[in-house]
Short mmCIF file of N, CA, C and O in Angstrom, two decimals:
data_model
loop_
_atom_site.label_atom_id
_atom_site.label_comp_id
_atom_site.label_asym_id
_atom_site.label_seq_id
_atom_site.Cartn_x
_atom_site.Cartn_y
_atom_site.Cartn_z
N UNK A 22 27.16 -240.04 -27.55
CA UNK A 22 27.06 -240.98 -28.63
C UNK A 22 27.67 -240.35 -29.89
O UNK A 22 27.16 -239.33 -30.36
N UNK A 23 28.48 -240.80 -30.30
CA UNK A 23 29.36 -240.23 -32.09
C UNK A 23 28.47 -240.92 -32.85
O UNK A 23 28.33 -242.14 -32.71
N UNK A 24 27.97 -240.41 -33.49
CA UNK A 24 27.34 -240.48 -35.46
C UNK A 24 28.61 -240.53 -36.33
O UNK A 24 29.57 -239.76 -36.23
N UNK A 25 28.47 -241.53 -37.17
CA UNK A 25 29.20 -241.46 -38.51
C UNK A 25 29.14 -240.30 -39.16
O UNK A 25 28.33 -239.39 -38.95
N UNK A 26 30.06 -240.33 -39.99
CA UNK A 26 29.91 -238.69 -40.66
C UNK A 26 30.50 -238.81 -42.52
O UNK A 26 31.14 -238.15 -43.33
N UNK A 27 29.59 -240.41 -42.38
CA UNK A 27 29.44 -240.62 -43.83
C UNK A 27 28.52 -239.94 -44.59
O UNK A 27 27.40 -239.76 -44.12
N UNK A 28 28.80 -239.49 -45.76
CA UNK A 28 27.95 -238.60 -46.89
C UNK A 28 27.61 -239.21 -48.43
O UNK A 28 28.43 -239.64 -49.24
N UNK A 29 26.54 -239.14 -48.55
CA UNK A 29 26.07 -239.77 -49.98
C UNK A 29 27.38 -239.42 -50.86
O UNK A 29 27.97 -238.49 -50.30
N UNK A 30 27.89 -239.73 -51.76
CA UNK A 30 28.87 -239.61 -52.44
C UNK A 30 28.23 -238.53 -53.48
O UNK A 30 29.22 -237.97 -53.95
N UNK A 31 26.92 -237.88 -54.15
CA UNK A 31 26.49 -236.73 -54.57
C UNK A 31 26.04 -235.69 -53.26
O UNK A 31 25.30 -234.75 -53.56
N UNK A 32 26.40 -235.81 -52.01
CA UNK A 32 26.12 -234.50 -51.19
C UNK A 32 26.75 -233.25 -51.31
O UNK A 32 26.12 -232.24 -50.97
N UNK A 33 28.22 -233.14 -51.85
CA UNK A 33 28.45 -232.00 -52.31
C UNK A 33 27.79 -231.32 -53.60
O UNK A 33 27.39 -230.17 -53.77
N UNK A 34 27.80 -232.05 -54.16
CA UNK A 34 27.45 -231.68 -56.06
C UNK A 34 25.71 -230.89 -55.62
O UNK A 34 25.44 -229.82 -56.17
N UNK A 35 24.81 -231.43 -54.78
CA UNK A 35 23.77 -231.28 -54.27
C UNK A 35 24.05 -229.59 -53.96
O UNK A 35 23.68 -228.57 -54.52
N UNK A 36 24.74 -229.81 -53.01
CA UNK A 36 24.72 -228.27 -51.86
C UNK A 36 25.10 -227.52 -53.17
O UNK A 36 24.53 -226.65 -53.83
N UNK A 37 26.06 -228.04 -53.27
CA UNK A 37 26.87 -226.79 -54.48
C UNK A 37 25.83 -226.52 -55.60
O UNK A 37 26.32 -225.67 -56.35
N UNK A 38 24.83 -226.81 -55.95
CA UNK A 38 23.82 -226.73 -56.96
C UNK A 38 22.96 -225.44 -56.84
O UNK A 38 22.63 -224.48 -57.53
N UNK A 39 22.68 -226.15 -55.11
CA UNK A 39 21.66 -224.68 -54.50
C UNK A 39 22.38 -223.82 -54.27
O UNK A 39 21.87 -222.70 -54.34
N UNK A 40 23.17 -223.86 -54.07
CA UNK A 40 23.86 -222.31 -54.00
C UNK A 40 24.09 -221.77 -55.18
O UNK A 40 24.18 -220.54 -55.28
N UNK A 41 24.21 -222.51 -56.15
CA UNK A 41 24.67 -221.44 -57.35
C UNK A 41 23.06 -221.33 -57.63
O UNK A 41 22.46 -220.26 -57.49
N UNK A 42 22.63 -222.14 -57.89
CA UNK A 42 21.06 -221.34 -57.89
C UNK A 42 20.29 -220.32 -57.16
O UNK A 42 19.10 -220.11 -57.39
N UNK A 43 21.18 -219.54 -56.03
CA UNK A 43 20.27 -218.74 -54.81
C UNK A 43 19.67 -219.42 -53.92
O UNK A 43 18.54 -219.15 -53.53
N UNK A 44 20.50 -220.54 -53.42
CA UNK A 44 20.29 -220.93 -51.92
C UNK A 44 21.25 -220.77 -50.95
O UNK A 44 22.34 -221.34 -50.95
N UNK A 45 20.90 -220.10 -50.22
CA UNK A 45 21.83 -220.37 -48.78
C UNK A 45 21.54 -222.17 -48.20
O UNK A 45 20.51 -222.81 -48.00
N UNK A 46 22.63 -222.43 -48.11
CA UNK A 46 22.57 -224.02 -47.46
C UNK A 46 23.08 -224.37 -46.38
O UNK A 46 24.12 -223.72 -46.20
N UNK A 47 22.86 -225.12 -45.50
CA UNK A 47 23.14 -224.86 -44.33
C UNK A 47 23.34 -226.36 -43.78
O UNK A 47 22.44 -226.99 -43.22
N UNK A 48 24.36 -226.74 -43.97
CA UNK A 48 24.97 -228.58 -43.63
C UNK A 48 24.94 -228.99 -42.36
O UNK A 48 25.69 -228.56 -41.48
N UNK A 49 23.72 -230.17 -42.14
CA UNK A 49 23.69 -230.38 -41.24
C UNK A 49 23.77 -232.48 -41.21
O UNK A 49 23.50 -233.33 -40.36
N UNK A 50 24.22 -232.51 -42.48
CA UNK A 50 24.84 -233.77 -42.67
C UNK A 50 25.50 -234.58 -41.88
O UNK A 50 25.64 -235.79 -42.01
N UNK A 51 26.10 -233.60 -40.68
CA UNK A 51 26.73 -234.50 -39.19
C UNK A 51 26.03 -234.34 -38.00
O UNK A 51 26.40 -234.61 -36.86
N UNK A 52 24.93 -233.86 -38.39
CA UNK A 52 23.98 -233.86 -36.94
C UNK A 52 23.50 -234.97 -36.66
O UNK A 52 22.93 -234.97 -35.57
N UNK A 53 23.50 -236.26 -37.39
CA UNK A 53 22.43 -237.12 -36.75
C UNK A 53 21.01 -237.27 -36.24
O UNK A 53 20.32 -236.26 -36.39
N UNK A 54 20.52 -238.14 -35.75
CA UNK A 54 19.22 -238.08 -35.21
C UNK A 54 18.20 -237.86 -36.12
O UNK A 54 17.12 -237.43 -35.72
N UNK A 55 18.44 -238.11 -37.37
CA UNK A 55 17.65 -238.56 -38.51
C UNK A 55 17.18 -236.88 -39.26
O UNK A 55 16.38 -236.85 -40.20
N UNK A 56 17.72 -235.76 -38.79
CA UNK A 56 17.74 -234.49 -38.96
C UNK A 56 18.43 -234.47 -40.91
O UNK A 56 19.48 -234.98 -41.30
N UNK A 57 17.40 -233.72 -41.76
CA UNK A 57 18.33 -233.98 -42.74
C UNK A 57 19.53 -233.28 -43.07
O UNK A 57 20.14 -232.60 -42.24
N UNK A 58 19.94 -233.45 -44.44
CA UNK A 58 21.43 -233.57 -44.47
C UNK A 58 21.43 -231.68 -44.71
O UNK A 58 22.25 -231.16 -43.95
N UNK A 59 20.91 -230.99 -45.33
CA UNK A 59 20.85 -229.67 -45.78
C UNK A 59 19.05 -228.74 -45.50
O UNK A 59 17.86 -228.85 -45.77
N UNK A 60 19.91 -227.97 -44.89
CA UNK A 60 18.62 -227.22 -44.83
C UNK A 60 19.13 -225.95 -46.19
O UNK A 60 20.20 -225.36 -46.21
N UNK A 61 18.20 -225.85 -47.01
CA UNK A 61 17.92 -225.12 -48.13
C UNK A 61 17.04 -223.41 -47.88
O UNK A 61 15.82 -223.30 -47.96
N UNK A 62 17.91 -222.32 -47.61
CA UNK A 62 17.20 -221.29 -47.60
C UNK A 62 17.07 -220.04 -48.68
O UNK A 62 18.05 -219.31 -48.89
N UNK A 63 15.97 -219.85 -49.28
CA UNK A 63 16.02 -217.96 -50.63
C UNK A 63 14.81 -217.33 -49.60
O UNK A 63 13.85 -217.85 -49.04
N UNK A 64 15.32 -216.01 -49.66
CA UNK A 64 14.87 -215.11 -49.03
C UNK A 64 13.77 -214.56 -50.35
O UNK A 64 13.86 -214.96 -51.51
N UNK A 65 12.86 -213.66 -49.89
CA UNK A 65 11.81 -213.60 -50.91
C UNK A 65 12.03 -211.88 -50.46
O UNK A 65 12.40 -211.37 -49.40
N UNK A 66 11.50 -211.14 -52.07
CA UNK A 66 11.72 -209.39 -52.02
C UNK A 66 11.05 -209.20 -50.77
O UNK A 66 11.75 -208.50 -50.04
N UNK A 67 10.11 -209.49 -50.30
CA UNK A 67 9.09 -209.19 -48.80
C UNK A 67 10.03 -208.98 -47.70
O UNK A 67 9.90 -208.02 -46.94
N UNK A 68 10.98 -209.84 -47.57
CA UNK A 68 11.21 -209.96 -46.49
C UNK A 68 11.37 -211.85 -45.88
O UNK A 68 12.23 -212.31 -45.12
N UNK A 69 10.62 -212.33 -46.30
CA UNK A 69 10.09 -213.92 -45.73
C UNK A 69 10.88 -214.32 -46.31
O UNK A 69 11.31 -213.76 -47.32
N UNK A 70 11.36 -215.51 -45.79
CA UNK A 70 11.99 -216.35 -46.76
C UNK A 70 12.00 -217.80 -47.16
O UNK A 70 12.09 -218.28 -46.03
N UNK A 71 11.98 -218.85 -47.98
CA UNK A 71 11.52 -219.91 -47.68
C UNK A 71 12.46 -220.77 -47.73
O UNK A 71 13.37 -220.76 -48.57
N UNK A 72 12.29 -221.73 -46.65
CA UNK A 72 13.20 -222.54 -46.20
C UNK A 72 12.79 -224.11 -46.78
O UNK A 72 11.55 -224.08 -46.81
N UNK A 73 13.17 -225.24 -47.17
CA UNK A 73 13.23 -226.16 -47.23
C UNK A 73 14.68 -227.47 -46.81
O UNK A 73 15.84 -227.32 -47.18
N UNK A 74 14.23 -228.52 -46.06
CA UNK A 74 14.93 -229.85 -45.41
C UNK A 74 15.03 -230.65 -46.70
O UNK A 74 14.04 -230.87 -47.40
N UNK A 75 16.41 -231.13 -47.02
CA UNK A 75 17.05 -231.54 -48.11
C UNK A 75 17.44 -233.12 -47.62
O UNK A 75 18.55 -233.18 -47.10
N UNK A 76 16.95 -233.96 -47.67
CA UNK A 76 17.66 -235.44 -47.26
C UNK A 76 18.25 -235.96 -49.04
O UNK A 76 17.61 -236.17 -50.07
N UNK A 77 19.54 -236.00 -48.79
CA UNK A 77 20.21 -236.48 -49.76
C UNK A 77 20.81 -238.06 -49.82
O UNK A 77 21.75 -238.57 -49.21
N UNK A 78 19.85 -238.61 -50.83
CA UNK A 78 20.27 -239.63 -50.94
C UNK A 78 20.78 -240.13 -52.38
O UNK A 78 20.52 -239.54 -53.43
N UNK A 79 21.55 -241.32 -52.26
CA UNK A 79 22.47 -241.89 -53.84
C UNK A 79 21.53 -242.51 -54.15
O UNK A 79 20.50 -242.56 -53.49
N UNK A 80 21.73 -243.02 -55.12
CA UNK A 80 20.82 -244.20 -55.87
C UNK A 80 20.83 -245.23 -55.25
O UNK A 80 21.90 -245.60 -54.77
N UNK A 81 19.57 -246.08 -55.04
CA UNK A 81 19.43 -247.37 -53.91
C UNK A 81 19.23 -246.79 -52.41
O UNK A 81 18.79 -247.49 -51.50
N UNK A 82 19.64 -245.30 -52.25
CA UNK A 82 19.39 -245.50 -50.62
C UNK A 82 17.92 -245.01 -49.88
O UNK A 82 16.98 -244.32 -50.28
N UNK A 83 18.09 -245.44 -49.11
CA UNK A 83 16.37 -245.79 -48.73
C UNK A 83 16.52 -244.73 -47.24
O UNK A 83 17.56 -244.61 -46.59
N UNK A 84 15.52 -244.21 -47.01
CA UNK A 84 15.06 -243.40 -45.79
C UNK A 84 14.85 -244.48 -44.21
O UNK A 84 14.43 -245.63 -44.20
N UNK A 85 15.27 -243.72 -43.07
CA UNK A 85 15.19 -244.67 -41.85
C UNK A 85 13.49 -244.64 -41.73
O UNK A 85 12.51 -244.38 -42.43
N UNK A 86 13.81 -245.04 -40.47
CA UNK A 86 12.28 -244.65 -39.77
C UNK A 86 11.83 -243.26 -39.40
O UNK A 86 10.79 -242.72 -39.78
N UNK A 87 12.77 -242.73 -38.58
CA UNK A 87 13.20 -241.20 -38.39
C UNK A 87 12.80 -240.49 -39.58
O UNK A 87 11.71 -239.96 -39.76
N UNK A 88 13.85 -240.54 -40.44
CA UNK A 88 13.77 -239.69 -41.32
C UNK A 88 12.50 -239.79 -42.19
O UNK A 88 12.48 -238.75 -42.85
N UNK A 89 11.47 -240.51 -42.50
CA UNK A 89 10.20 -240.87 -42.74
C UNK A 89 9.60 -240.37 -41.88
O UNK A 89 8.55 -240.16 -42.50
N UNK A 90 9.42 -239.99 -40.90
CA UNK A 90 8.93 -238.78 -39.61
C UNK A 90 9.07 -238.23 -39.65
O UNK A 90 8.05 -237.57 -39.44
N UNK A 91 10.22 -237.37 -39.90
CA UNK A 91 10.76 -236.27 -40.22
C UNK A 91 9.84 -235.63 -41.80
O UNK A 91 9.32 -234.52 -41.95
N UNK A 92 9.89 -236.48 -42.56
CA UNK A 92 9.12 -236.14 -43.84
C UNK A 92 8.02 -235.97 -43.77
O UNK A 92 7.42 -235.00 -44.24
N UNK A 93 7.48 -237.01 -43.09
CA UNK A 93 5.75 -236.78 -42.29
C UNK A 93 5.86 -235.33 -42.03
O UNK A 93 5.46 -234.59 -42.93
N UNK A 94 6.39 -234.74 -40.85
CA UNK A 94 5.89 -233.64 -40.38
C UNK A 94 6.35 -231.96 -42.21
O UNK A 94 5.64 -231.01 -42.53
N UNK A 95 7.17 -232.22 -42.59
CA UNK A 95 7.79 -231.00 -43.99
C UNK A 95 7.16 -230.91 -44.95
O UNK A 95 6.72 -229.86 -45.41
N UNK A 96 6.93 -232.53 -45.64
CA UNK A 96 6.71 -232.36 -47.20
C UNK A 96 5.21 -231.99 -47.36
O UNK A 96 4.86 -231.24 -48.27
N UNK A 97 4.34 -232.48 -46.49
CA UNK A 97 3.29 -231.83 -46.78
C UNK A 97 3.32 -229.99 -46.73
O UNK A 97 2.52 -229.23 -47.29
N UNK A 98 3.97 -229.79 -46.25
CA UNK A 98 4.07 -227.94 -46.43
C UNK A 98 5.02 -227.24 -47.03
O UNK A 98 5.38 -226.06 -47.03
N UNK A 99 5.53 -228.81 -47.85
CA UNK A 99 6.17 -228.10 -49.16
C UNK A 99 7.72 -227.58 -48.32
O UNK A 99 8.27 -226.53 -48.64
N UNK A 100 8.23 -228.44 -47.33
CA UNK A 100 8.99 -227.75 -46.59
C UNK A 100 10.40 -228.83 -46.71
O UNK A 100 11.46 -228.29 -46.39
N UNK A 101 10.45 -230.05 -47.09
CA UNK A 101 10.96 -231.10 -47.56
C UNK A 101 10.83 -231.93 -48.26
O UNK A 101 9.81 -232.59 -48.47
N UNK A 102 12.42 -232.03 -49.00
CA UNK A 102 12.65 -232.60 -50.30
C UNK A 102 13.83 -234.06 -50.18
O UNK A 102 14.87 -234.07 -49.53
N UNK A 103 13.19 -235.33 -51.12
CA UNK A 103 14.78 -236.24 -51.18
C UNK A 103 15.57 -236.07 -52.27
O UNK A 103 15.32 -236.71 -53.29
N UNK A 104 16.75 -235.10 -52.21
CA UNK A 104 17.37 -235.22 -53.23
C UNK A 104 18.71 -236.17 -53.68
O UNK A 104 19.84 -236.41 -53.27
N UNK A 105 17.85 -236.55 -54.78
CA UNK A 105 19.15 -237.24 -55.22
C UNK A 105 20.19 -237.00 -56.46
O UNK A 105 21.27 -237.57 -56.63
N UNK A 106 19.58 -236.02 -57.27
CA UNK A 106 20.31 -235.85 -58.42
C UNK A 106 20.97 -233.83 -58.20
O UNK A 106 20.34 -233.04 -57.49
N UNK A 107 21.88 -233.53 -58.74
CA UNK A 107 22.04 -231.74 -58.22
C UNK A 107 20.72 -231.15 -59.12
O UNK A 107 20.32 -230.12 -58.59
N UNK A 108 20.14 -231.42 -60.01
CA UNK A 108 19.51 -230.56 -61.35
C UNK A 108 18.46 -230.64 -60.34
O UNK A 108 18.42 -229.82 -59.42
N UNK A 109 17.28 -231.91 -60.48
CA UNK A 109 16.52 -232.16 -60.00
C UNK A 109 15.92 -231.68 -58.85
O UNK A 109 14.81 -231.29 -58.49
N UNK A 110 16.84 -231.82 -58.47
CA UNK A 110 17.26 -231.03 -56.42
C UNK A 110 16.58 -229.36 -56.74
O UNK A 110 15.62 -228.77 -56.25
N UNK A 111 17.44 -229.01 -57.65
CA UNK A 111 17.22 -227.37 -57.89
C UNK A 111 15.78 -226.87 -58.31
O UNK A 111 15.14 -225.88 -57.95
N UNK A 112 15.50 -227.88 -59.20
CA UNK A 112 14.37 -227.56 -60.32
C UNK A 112 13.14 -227.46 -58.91
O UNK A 112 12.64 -226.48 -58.35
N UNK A 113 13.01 -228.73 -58.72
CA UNK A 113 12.50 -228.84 -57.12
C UNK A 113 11.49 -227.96 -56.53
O UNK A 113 10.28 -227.82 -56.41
N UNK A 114 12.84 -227.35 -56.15
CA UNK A 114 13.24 -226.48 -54.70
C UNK A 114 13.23 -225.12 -55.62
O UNK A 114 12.78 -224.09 -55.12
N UNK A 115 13.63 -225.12 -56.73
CA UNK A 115 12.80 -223.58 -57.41
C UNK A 115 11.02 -223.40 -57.73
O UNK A 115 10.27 -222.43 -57.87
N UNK A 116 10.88 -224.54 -57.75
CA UNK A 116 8.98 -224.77 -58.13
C UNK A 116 8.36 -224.66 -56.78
O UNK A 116 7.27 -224.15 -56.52
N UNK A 117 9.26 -225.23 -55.91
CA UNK A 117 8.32 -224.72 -54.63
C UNK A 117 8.37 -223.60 -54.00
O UNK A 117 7.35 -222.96 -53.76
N UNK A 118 9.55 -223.21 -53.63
CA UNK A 118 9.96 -221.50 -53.65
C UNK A 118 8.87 -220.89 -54.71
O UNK A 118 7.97 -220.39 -54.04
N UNK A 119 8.62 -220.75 -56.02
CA UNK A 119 7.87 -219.98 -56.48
C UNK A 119 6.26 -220.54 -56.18
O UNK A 119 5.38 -219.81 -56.62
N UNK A 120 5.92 -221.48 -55.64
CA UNK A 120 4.40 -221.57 -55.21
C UNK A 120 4.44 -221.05 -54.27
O UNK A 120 3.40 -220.43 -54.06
N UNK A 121 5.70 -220.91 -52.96
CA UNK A 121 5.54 -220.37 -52.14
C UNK A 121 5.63 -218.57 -51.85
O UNK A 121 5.47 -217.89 -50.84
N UNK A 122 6.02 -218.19 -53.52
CA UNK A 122 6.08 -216.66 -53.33
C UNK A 122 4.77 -216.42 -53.96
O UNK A 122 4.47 -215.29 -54.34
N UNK A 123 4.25 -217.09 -54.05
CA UNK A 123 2.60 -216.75 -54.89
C UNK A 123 1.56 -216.29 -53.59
O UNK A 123 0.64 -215.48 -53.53
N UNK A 124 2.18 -217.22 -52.58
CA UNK A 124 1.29 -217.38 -51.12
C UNK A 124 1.28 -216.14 -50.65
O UNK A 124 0.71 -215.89 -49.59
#
């Protein structure tokens, strides 16, 4: 089965955000199967590192069914985010990274 390998029209500006902020990003925007678009990784001085699932969406776009399952099982552990703006995205995904280096 081929998946489209259409991209929110802010999915670059997104990735490119976390990375200049100290994320490793990891595009998985053509995987399909409701998998999100970026997985978001900063390694912590320990050793651990914390990872967060990035579903990037534009303005107006709405989550499947999948991907609402997918959120079910992440955001409660602080493990997935919907981003839609690059700042926002960062600010984010830096507030949870630092609750998660508190842990």
């Amino acid at each position: 089965m081929r998946y489209a390998k259409r991209r929110d029209n802010n999915h670059q500006d997104i990735a490119q955000a976390l990375r200049k902020a100290g994320f490793e990003v990891i595009d998985f925007g053509s995987a399909g199967h409701d998998i999100p678009d970026l997985l978001a990784v900063k390694p912590f001085q320990d050793g651990r590192a914390y990872t967060c699932w990035v579903e990037v969406k534009a303005k107006g776009g709405r989550l499947s069914d999948g991907q609402k399952r997918f959120q079910g099982l992440f955001q409660p552990k602080g493990e997935w985010y919907e981003g839609r703006d690059p700042e926002d995205t960062v600010v984010a995904l830096q507030t949870l990274y630092l609750q998660r280096m508190s842990k």
